[in-house]
């Protein structure tokens, strides 16, 4: 009977588990993981207690029918006398892989940080799946994943423990965490190193781990900020294949990169940003034709007057 109760509890999200605990007058610390709550409730509840939860209708899923996943209007971000983002307006469609290119300091990461709620804009608006980034962060964080420039991992944990930790923070079931962790470790070539502490990983391995953590919750919209920095050419190509495969799942992906070939290979559309302003927008093919260029690197050079790797 205990195993049956545990099985049912593992199918519930954290909010539902806490609701059961409240009904039984069981205090749950805020820092407890979902798995710890399950273990406690197994000893204190019955199936009847679980069935008393009022199931709420699930939120409607985002579907791809030419609908905007991200809408940015007249966005401005100033740091004292420096304007990092300058009246940026942009629409990114659902299911689109959109690359934001620009030299160092052009405003790419600042834009990503505003869209993720890490920074507040000075002026303008931005919405993610219809939610305002300054007002509805809880709803936004349920549907996005972020792979930041700096590795956001616990280096005293091994790769698998890092992934499982973030999976639990997203209230995934134990089965979901195990299946997605195994899949991602294999796809990105980290399976053999999964039991090693992250503190001993190379820069490229940390980037791969960061990418898995960003995607473990199966987000509908993923922000990948320089995801292949520090990887060797072979690992970078493998990661490109992995990122490209996400499109088959109808995910919206916003990619920033200093590797022009990466953007040219993967992107549905490319936006070029310089000094905080959007200076060009279109598919790689459209941009090359418009600027009579052989590749996207030539387009970038003709627009900005400098190579994308300058200043790095």
mmCIF file of C-alpha atoms in Angstrom:
data_model
loop_
_atom_site.group_PDB
_atom_site.id
_atom_site.type_symbol
_atom_site.label_atom_id
_atom_site.label_comp_id
_atom_site.label_asym_id
_atom_site.label_seq_id
_atom_site.Cartn_x
_atom_site.Cartn_y
_atom_site.Cartn_z
ATOM 1 C CA UNK A 1 0.000 0.000 0.000
ATOM 2 C CA UNK A 2 2.876 2.377 0.863
ATOM 3 C CA UNK A 3 4.405 1.867 -2.578
ATOM 4 C CA UNK A 4 1.030 2.671 -4.193
ATOM 5 C CA UNK A 5 0.801 5.937 -2.246
ATOM 6 C CA UNK A 6 4.360 6.883 -3.190
ATOM 7 C CA UNK A 7 3.648 6.180 -6.841
ATOM 8 C CA UNK A 8 0.630 8.498 -6.779
ATOM 9 C CA UNK A 9 2.504 11.221 -4.893
ATOM 10 C CA UNK A 10 5.378 11.145 -7.390
ATOM 11 C CA UNK A 11 2.882 12.014 -10.127
ATOM 12 C CA UNK A 12 1.935 15.279 -8.391
ATOM 13 C CA UNK A 13 3.667 18.634 -8.644
ATOM 14 C CA UNK A 14 5.189 20.426 -5.662
ATOM 15 C CA UNK A 15 2.218 22.750 -5.222
ATOM 16 C CA UNK A 16 -0.168 19.781 -4.948
ATOM 17 C CA UNK A 17 2.130 18.026 -2.481
ATOM 18 C CA UNK A 18 2.238 21.111 -0.264
ATOM 19 C CA UNK A 19 -1.559 21.337 -0.442
ATOM 20 C CA UNK A 20 -1.836 17.768 0.865
ATOM 21 C CA UNK A 21 0.627 18.585 3.653
ATOM 22 C CA UNK A 22 -1.380 21.673 4.639
ATOM 23 C CA UNK A 23 -4.569 19.613 4.825
ATOM 24 C CA UNK A 24 -2.808 17.224 7.205
ATOM 25 C CA UNK A 25 -1.322 20.158 9.158
ATOM 26 C CA UNK A 26 2.207 19.083 8.231
ATOM 27 C CA UNK A 27 4.737 21.912 8.032
ATOM 28 C CA UNK A 28 6.964 21.838 4.935
ATOM 29 C CA UNK A 29 10.198 23.948 4.937
ATOM 30 C CA UNK A 30 10.502 26.190 1.859
ATOM 31 C CA UNK A 31 13.885 24.738 0.931
ATOM 32 C CA UNK A 32 12.693 21.129 0.829
ATOM 33 C CA UNK A 33 12.918 19.376 -2.518
ATOM 34 C CA UNK A 34 9.918 17.684 -4.069
ATOM 35 C CA UNK A 35 11.401 14.232 -3.416
ATOM 36 C CA UNK A 36 11.845 14.965 0.303
ATOM 37 C CA UNK A 37 8.215 16.080 0.572
ATOM 38 C CA UNK A 38 7.106 12.841 -1.102
ATOM 39 C CA UNK A 39 9.096 10.746 1.381
ATOM 40 C CA UNK A 40 7.517 12.598 4.318
ATOM 41 C CA UNK A 41 3.975 12.329 2.993
ATOM 42 C CA UNK A 42 4.282 8.603 2.269
ATOM 43 C CA UNK A 43 4.431 8.076 6.024
ATOM 44 C CA UNK A 44 1.579 10.420 6.885
ATOM 45 C CA UNK A 45 -1.175 10.306 4.269
ATOM 46 C CA UNK A 46 -3.679 7.916 2.710
ATOM 47 C CA UNK A 47 -5.048 7.650 -0.817
ATOM 48 C CA UNK A 48 -8.199 9.391 0.451
ATOM 49 C CA UNK A 49 -6.110 12.413 1.504
ATOM 50 C CA UNK A 50 -4.607 12.604 -1.963
ATOM 51 C CA UNK A 51 -7.966 12.336 -3.728
ATOM 52 C CA UNK A 52 -9.281 15.345 -1.792
ATOM 53 C CA UNK A 53 -7.091 17.685 -3.830
ATOM 54 C CA UNK A 54 -9.089 19.794 -6.228
ATOM 55 C CA UNK A 55 -7.482 19.333 -9.609
ATOM 56 C CA UNK A 56 -7.170 22.597 -11.497
ATOM 57 C CA UNK A 57 -7.331 22.684 -15.304
ATOM 58 C CA UNK A 58 -3.908 22.794 -16.872
ATOM 59 C CA UNK A 59 -2.755 25.948 -18.616
ATOM 60 C CA UNK A 60 -3.303 26.012 -22.361
ATOM 61 C CA UNK A 61 -0.258 24.913 -24.316
ATOM 62 C CA UNK A 62 1.502 27.249 -26.697
ATOM 63 C CA UNK A 63 0.846 26.183 -30.257
ATOM 64 C CA UNK A 64 2.719 27.241 -33.351
ATOM 65 C CA UNK A 65 0.416 28.925 -35.832
ATOM 66 C CA UNK A 66 2.383 32.037 -36.692
ATOM 67 C CA UNK A 67 1.899 33.394 -33.169
ATOM 68 C CA UNK A 68 4.540 35.554 -31.481
ATOM 69 C CA UNK A 69 6.285 33.897 -28.555
ATOM 70 C CA UNK A 70 8.261 37.058 -27.696
ATOM 71 C CA UNK A 71 7.277 40.658 -28.380
ATOM 72 C CA UNK A 72 9.693 43.506 -27.612
ATOM 73 C CA UNK A 73 8.578 47.119 -28.074
ATOM 74 C CA UNK A 74 10.777 50.219 -27.756
ATOM 75 C CA UNK A 75 12.957 48.532 -25.142
ATOM 76 C CA UNK A 76 15.589 50.712 -23.453
ATOM 77 C CA UNK A 77 18.133 49.825 -20.773
ATOM 78 C CA UNK A 78 20.483 52.471 -19.402
ATOM 79 C CA UNK A 79 23.334 52.130 -16.930
ATOM 80 C CA UNK A 80 23.966 55.710 -15.800
ATOM 81 C CA UNK A 81 25.179 57.452 -18.985
ATOM 82 C CA UNK A 82 25.541 54.229 -21.039
ATOM 83 C CA UNK A 83 22.618 53.006 -23.149
ATOM 84 C CA UNK A 84 23.024 49.229 -23.441
ATOM 85 C CA UNK A 85 19.716 48.630 -25.264
ATOM 86 C CA UNK A 86 18.425 51.462 -27.427
ATOM 87 C CA UNK A 87 14.738 51.432 -28.489
ATOM 88 C CA UNK A 88 14.798 47.771 -29.471
ATOM 89 C CA UNK A 89 11.629 46.421 -31.121
ATOM 90 C CA UNK A 90 11.442 42.799 -32.223
ATOM 91 C CA UNK A 91 9.017 39.890 -32.608
ATOM 92 C CA UNK A 92 10.106 36.255 -32.364
ATOM 93 C CA UNK A 93 7.687 33.579 -33.512
ATOM 94 C CA UNK A 94 6.754 30.360 -31.751
ATOM 95 C CA UNK A 95 8.883 27.433 -32.908
ATOM 96 C CA UNK A 96 11.525 29.773 -34.358
ATOM 97 C CA UNK A 97 15.257 29.500 -33.810
ATOM 98 C CA UNK A 98 16.306 33.138 -33.660
ATOM 99 C CA UNK A 99 19.940 34.242 -33.397
ATOM 100 C CA UNK A 100 20.949 37.598 -31.971
ATOM 101 C CA UNK A 101 24.369 38.614 -33.263
ATOM 102 C CA UNK A 102 26.559 41.513 -32.262
ATOM 103 C CA UNK A 103 30.057 42.473 -31.116
ATOM 104 C CA UNK A 104 30.969 42.331 -27.447
ATOM 105 C CA UNK A 105 29.033 44.986 -25.541
ATOM 106 C CA UNK A 106 26.377 45.339 -28.248
ATOM 107 C CA UNK A 107 23.513 44.652 -25.824
ATOM 108 C CA UNK A 108 22.772 40.985 -26.512
ATOM 109 C CA UNK A 109 23.131 39.639 -22.969
ATOM 110 C CA UNK A 110 21.402 42.678 -21.484
ATOM 111 C CA UNK A 111 18.412 41.976 -23.726
ATOM 112 C CA UNK A 112 18.377 38.304 -22.673
ATOM 113 C CA UNK A 113 18.594 39.311 -18.999
ATOM 114 C CA UNK A 114 15.597 41.622 -19.361
ATOM 115 C CA UNK A 115 13.555 38.894 -21.055
ATOM 116 C CA UNK A 116 14.385 36.517 -18.192
ATOM 117 C CA UNK A 117 13.510 39.035 -15.486
ATOM 118 C CA UNK A 118 17.096 39.345 -14.231
ATOM 119 C CA UNK A 119 17.086 43.060 -15.117
ATOM 120 C CA UNK A 120 14.303 45.598 -15.376
ATOM 121 C CA UNK A 121 14.087 47.758 -18.494
ATOM 122 C CA UNK A 122 14.490 51.507 -18.198
ATOM 123 C CA UNK A 123 11.692 52.000 -20.709
ATOM 124 C CA UNK A 124 9.596 49.967 -23.133
ATOM 125 C CA UNK A 125 7.869 46.601 -22.831
ATOM 126 C CA UNK A 126 8.563 42.933 -23.438
ATOM 127 C CA UNK A 127 6.228 39.952 -23.244
ATOM 128 C CA UNK A 128 6.921 36.212 -23.194
ATOM 129 C CA UNK A 129 3.970 34.089 -24.361
ATOM 130 C CA UNK A 130 1.769 37.089 -23.578
ATOM 131 C CA UNK A 131 3.157 37.621 -20.060
ATOM 132 C CA UNK A 132 4.777 40.965 -19.193
ATOM 133 C CA UNK A 133 8.387 40.455 -18.049
ATOM 134 C CA UNK A 134 8.001 43.078 -15.310
ATOM 135 C CA UNK A 135 4.716 41.756 -13.911
ATOM 136 C CA UNK A 136 4.375 38.011 -14.506
ATOM 137 C CA UNK A 137 7.740 36.414 -13.752
ATOM 138 C CA UNK A 138 6.237 33.403 -11.979
ATOM 139 C CA UNK A 139 4.261 32.435 -15.096
ATOM 140 C CA UNK A 140 7.231 33.173 -17.371
ATOM 141 C CA UNK A 141 9.679 31.071 -15.369
ATOM 142 C CA UNK A 142 7.353 28.060 -15.742
ATOM 143 C CA UNK A 143 7.812 28.031 -19.528
ATOM 144 C CA UNK A 144 11.396 29.226 -20.105
ATOM 145 C CA UNK A 145 14.873 27.794 -19.734
ATOM 146 C CA UNK A 146 18.089 29.834 -19.557
ATOM 147 C CA UNK A 147 21.629 28.798 -20.412
ATOM 148 C CA UNK A 148 23.680 31.801 -19.174
ATOM 149 C CA UNK A 149 27.156 32.789 -20.337
ATOM 150 C CA UNK A 150 28.769 31.830 -17.038
ATOM 151 C CA UNK A 151 28.398 28.222 -15.896
ATOM 152 C CA UNK A 152 25.605 28.137 -13.295
ATOM 153 C CA UNK A 153 26.404 24.790 -11.689
ATOM 154 C CA UNK A 154 27.363 23.493 -8.248
ATOM 155 C CA UNK A 155 30.950 22.377 -8.676
ATOM 156 C CA UNK A 156 30.938 20.181 -5.552
ATOM 157 C CA UNK A 157 28.185 18.043 -7.133
ATOM 158 C CA UNK A 158 28.689 15.669 -10.037
ATOM 159 C CA UNK A 159 26.969 16.231 -13.381
ATOM 160 C CA UNK A 160 24.042 13.930 -12.692
ATOM 161 C CA UNK A 161 23.451 15.426 -9.231
ATOM 162 C CA UNK A 162 23.424 18.941 -10.710
ATOM 163 C CA UNK A 163 20.834 17.985 -13.300
ATOM 164 C CA UNK A 164 18.661 16.103 -10.812
ATOM 165 C CA UNK A 165 18.780 19.044 -8.402
ATOM 166 C CA UNK A 166 17.428 21.448 -11.016
ATOM 167 C CA UNK A 167 14.880 18.879 -12.151
ATOM 168 C CA UNK A 168 13.568 18.698 -8.591
ATOM 169 C CA UNK A 169 13.470 22.494 -8.364
ATOM 170 C CA UNK A 170 11.182 22.416 -11.415
ATOM 171 C CA UNK A 171 8.966 19.809 -9.672
ATOM 172 C CA UNK A 172 9.545 17.135 -12.294
ATOM 173 C CA UNK A 173 8.679 13.563 -11.403
ATOM 174 C CA UNK A 174 11.491 11.168 -10.550
ATOM 175 C CA UNK A 175 10.815 9.244 -13.752
ATOM 176 C CA UNK A 176 10.941 12.402 -15.897
ATOM 177 C CA UNK A 177 14.215 13.485 -14.306
ATOM 178 C CA UNK A 178 15.858 10.090 -14.823
ATOM 179 C CA UNK A 179 14.693 9.736 -18.424
ATOM 180 C CA UNK A 180 15.620 13.284 -19.492
ATOM 181 C CA UNK A 181 18.927 13.219 -17.616
ATOM 182 C CA UNK A 182 20.001 9.964 -19.277
ATOM 183 C CA UNK A 183 18.897 11.223 -22.692
ATOM 184 C CA UNK A 184 20.725 14.562 -22.473
ATOM 185 C CA UNK A 185 23.914 13.084 -21.013
ATOM 186 C CA UNK A 186 24.065 10.630 -23.897
ATOM 187 C CA UNK A 187 23.199 13.180 -26.603
ATOM 188 C CA UNK A 188 25.826 15.669 -25.434
ATOM 189 C CA UNK A 189 28.530 13.098 -24.733
ATOM 190 C CA UNK A 190 28.644 13.500 -20.946
ATOM 191 C CA UNK A 191 27.390 10.036 -19.970
ATOM 192 C CA UNK A 192 30.837 8.688 -19.065
ATOM 193 C CA UNK A 193 31.668 11.789 -17.012
ATOM 194 C CA UNK A 194 28.278 12.002 -15.293
ATOM 195 C CA UNK A 195 29.593 10.783 -11.913
ATOM 196 C CA UNK A 196 32.534 13.213 -11.865
ATOM 197 C CA UNK A 197 32.349 16.389 -9.801
ATOM 198 C CA UNK A 198 31.635 19.421 -12.002
ATOM 199 C CA UNK A 199 34.593 21.240 -10.417
ATOM 200 C CA UNK A 200 36.909 19.048 -12.493
ATOM 201 C CA UNK A 201 35.139 19.708 -15.802
ATOM 202 C CA UNK A 202 36.704 21.603 -18.700
ATOM 203 C CA UNK A 203 35.071 24.816 -19.911
ATOM 204 C CA UNK A 204 33.392 22.977 -22.776
ATOM 205 C CA UNK A 205 32.013 20.261 -20.495
ATOM 206 C CA UNK A 206 30.610 22.901 -18.131
ATOM 207 C CA UNK A 207 28.847 24.555 -21.083
ATOM 208 C CA UNK A 208 27.246 21.224 -22.013
ATOM 209 C CA UNK A 209 26.122 20.693 -18.426
ATOM 210 C CA UNK A 210 24.745 24.238 -18.346
ATOM 211 C CA UNK A 211 22.766 23.510 -21.513
ATOM 212 C CA UNK A 212 21.266 20.324 -20.052
ATOM 213 C CA UNK A 213 20.237 22.171 -16.880
ATOM 214 C CA UNK A 214 18.545 24.855 -18.991
ATOM 215 C CA UNK A 215 16.507 22.215 -20.818
ATOM 216 C CA UNK A 216 15.797 19.646 -18.079
ATOM 217 C CA UNK A 217 12.364 21.174 -17.359
ATOM 218 C CA UNK A 218 11.378 20.795 -21.041
ATOM 219 C CA UNK A 219 10.797 24.565 -21.473
ATOM 220 C CA UNK A 220 8.733 25.879 -24.354
ATOM 221 C CA UNK A 221 11.098 28.833 -24.817
ATOM 222 C CA UNK A 222 14.871 28.517 -24.341
ATOM 223 C CA UNK A 223 17.429 31.334 -24.103
ATOM 224 C CA UNK A 224 20.909 30.117 -24.995
ATOM 225 C CA UNK A 225 23.519 32.801 -24.316
ATOM 226 C CA UNK A 226 26.815 31.794 -25.948
ATOM 227 C CA UNK A 227 26.154 28.060 -25.342
ATOM 228 C CA UNK A 228 29.240 26.760 -27.179
ATOM 229 C CA UNK A 229 31.935 29.076 -25.805
ATOM 230 C CA UNK A 230 34.935 27.045 -24.643
ATOM 231 C CA UNK A 231 34.093 23.976 -26.705
ATOM 232 C CA UNK A 232 36.477 22.475 -29.229
ATOM 233 C CA UNK A 233 35.359 22.291 -32.864
ATOM 234 C CA UNK A 234 34.107 18.706 -32.625
ATOM 235 C CA UNK A 235 32.089 19.312 -29.443
ATOM 236 C CA UNK A 236 30.687 22.520 -30.920
ATOM 237 C CA UNK A 237 29.427 20.680 -34.014
ATOM 238 C CA UNK A 238 27.786 18.018 -31.856
ATOM 239 C CA UNK A 239 26.112 20.714 -29.796
ATOM 240 C CA UNK A 240 24.894 22.446 -32.972
ATOM 241 C CA UNK A 241 23.198 19.195 -33.977
ATOM 242 C CA UNK A 242 21.604 18.967 -30.545
ATOM 243 C CA UNK A 243 20.336 22.576 -30.615
ATOM 244 C CA UNK A 244 18.988 22.068 -34.128
ATOM 245 C CA UNK A 245 17.087 18.975 -32.987
ATOM 246 C CA UNK A 246 15.149 21.083 -30.456
ATOM 247 C CA UNK A 247 13.236 22.647 -33.342
ATOM 248 C CA UNK A 248 11.595 19.286 -33.988
ATOM 249 C CA UNK A 249 9.981 19.700 -30.548
ATOM 250 C CA UNK A 250 8.522 23.066 -31.633
ATOM 251 C CA UNK A 251 10.548 24.986 -29.070
ATOM 252 C CA UNK A 252 11.265 28.674 -29.481
ATOM 253 C CA UNK A 253 15.010 29.222 -29.167
ATOM 254 C CA UNK A 254 16.801 32.536 -28.771
ATOM 255 C CA UNK A 255 20.518 32.081 -29.398
ATOM 256 C CA UNK A 256 23.339 34.566 -28.915
ATOM 257 C CA UNK A 257 26.689 33.595 -30.364
ATOM 258 C CA UNK A 258 30.051 34.909 -31.526
ATOM 259 C CA UNK A 259 30.296 32.064 -34.029
ATOM 260 C CA UNK A 260 28.826 33.333 -37.290
ATOM 261 C CA UNK A 261 28.790 29.844 -38.804
ATOM 262 C CA UNK A 262 26.696 28.688 -35.840
ATOM 263 C CA UNK A 263 24.038 31.301 -36.561
ATOM 264 C CA UNK A 264 24.147 30.687 -40.317
ATOM 265 C CA UNK A 265 23.744 26.930 -39.852
ATOM 266 C CA UNK A 266 21.019 26.903 -37.214
ATOM 267 C CA UNK A 267 18.916 30.040 -37.541
ATOM 268 C CA UNK A 268 15.523 30.608 -39.097
ATOM 269 C CA UNK A 269 16.157 34.341 -38.709
ATOM 270 C CA UNK A 270 19.012 36.520 -37.528
ATOM 271 C CA UNK A 271 18.962 39.901 -35.830
ATOM 272 C CA UNK A 272 22.158 41.963 -35.792
ATOM 273 C CA UNK A 273 22.501 44.357 -32.874
ATOM 274 C CA UNK A 274 25.166 47.042 -32.529
ATOM 275 C CA UNK A 275 25.478 49.686 -29.816
ATOM 276 C CA UNK A 276 22.122 48.538 -28.455
ATOM 277 C CA UNK A 277 20.238 49.052 -31.722
ATOM 278 C CA UNK A 278 18.781 46.424 -34.050
ATOM 279 C CA UNK A 279 20.518 47.252 -37.338
ATOM 280 C CA UNK A 280 19.483 44.291 -39.535
ATOM 281 C CA UNK A 281 16.938 41.482 -39.512
ATOM 282 C CA UNK A 282 16.087 38.559 -41.786
ATOM 283 C CA UNK A 283 16.863 34.967 -42.707
ATOM 284 C CA UNK A 284 20.546 34.205 -43.355
ATOM 285 C CA UNK A 285 19.770 33.858 -47.054
ATOM 286 C CA UNK A 286 17.887 37.172 -47.180
ATOM 287 C CA UNK A 287 20.714 39.002 -45.438
ATOM 288 C CA UNK A 288 23.365 37.555 -47.765
ATOM 289 C CA UNK A 289 21.327 38.483 -50.836
ATOM 290 C CA UNK A 290 20.527 41.956 -49.508
ATOM 291 C CA UNK A 291 24.200 42.724 -48.878
ATOM 292 C CA UNK A 292 25.557 40.730 -51.864
ATOM 293 C CA UNK A 293 27.669 38.690 -49.480
ATOM 294 C CA UNK A 294 29.025 35.139 -49.691
ATOM 295 C CA UNK A 295 28.311 34.403 -46.065
ATOM 296 C CA UNK A 296 26.918 35.895 -42.879
ATOM 297 C CA UNK A 297 30.379 36.979 -41.722
ATOM 298 C CA UNK A 298 30.610 39.335 -44.699
ATOM 299 C CA UNK A 299 27.138 40.684 -43.930
ATOM 300 C CA UNK A 300 28.144 41.372 -40.341
ATOM 301 C CA UNK A 301 31.369 43.079 -41.370
ATOM 302 C CA UNK A 302 29.643 45.308 -43.931
ATOM 303 C CA UNK A 303 27.032 46.428 -41.380
ATOM 304 C CA UNK A 304 29.142 46.951 -38.258
ATOM 305 C CA UNK A 305 32.528 47.654 -39.809
ATOM 306 C CA UNK A 306 34.182 45.137 -37.512
ATOM 307 C CA UNK A 307 34.455 41.411 -37.128
ATOM 308 C CA UNK A 308 32.222 39.728 -34.582
ATOM 309 C CA UNK A 309 35.159 38.318 -32.607
ATOM 310 C CA UNK A 310 36.709 41.767 -31.984
ATOM 311 C CA UNK A 311 36.981 42.729 -28.364
ATOM 312 C CA UNK A 312 36.587 39.203 -26.990
#
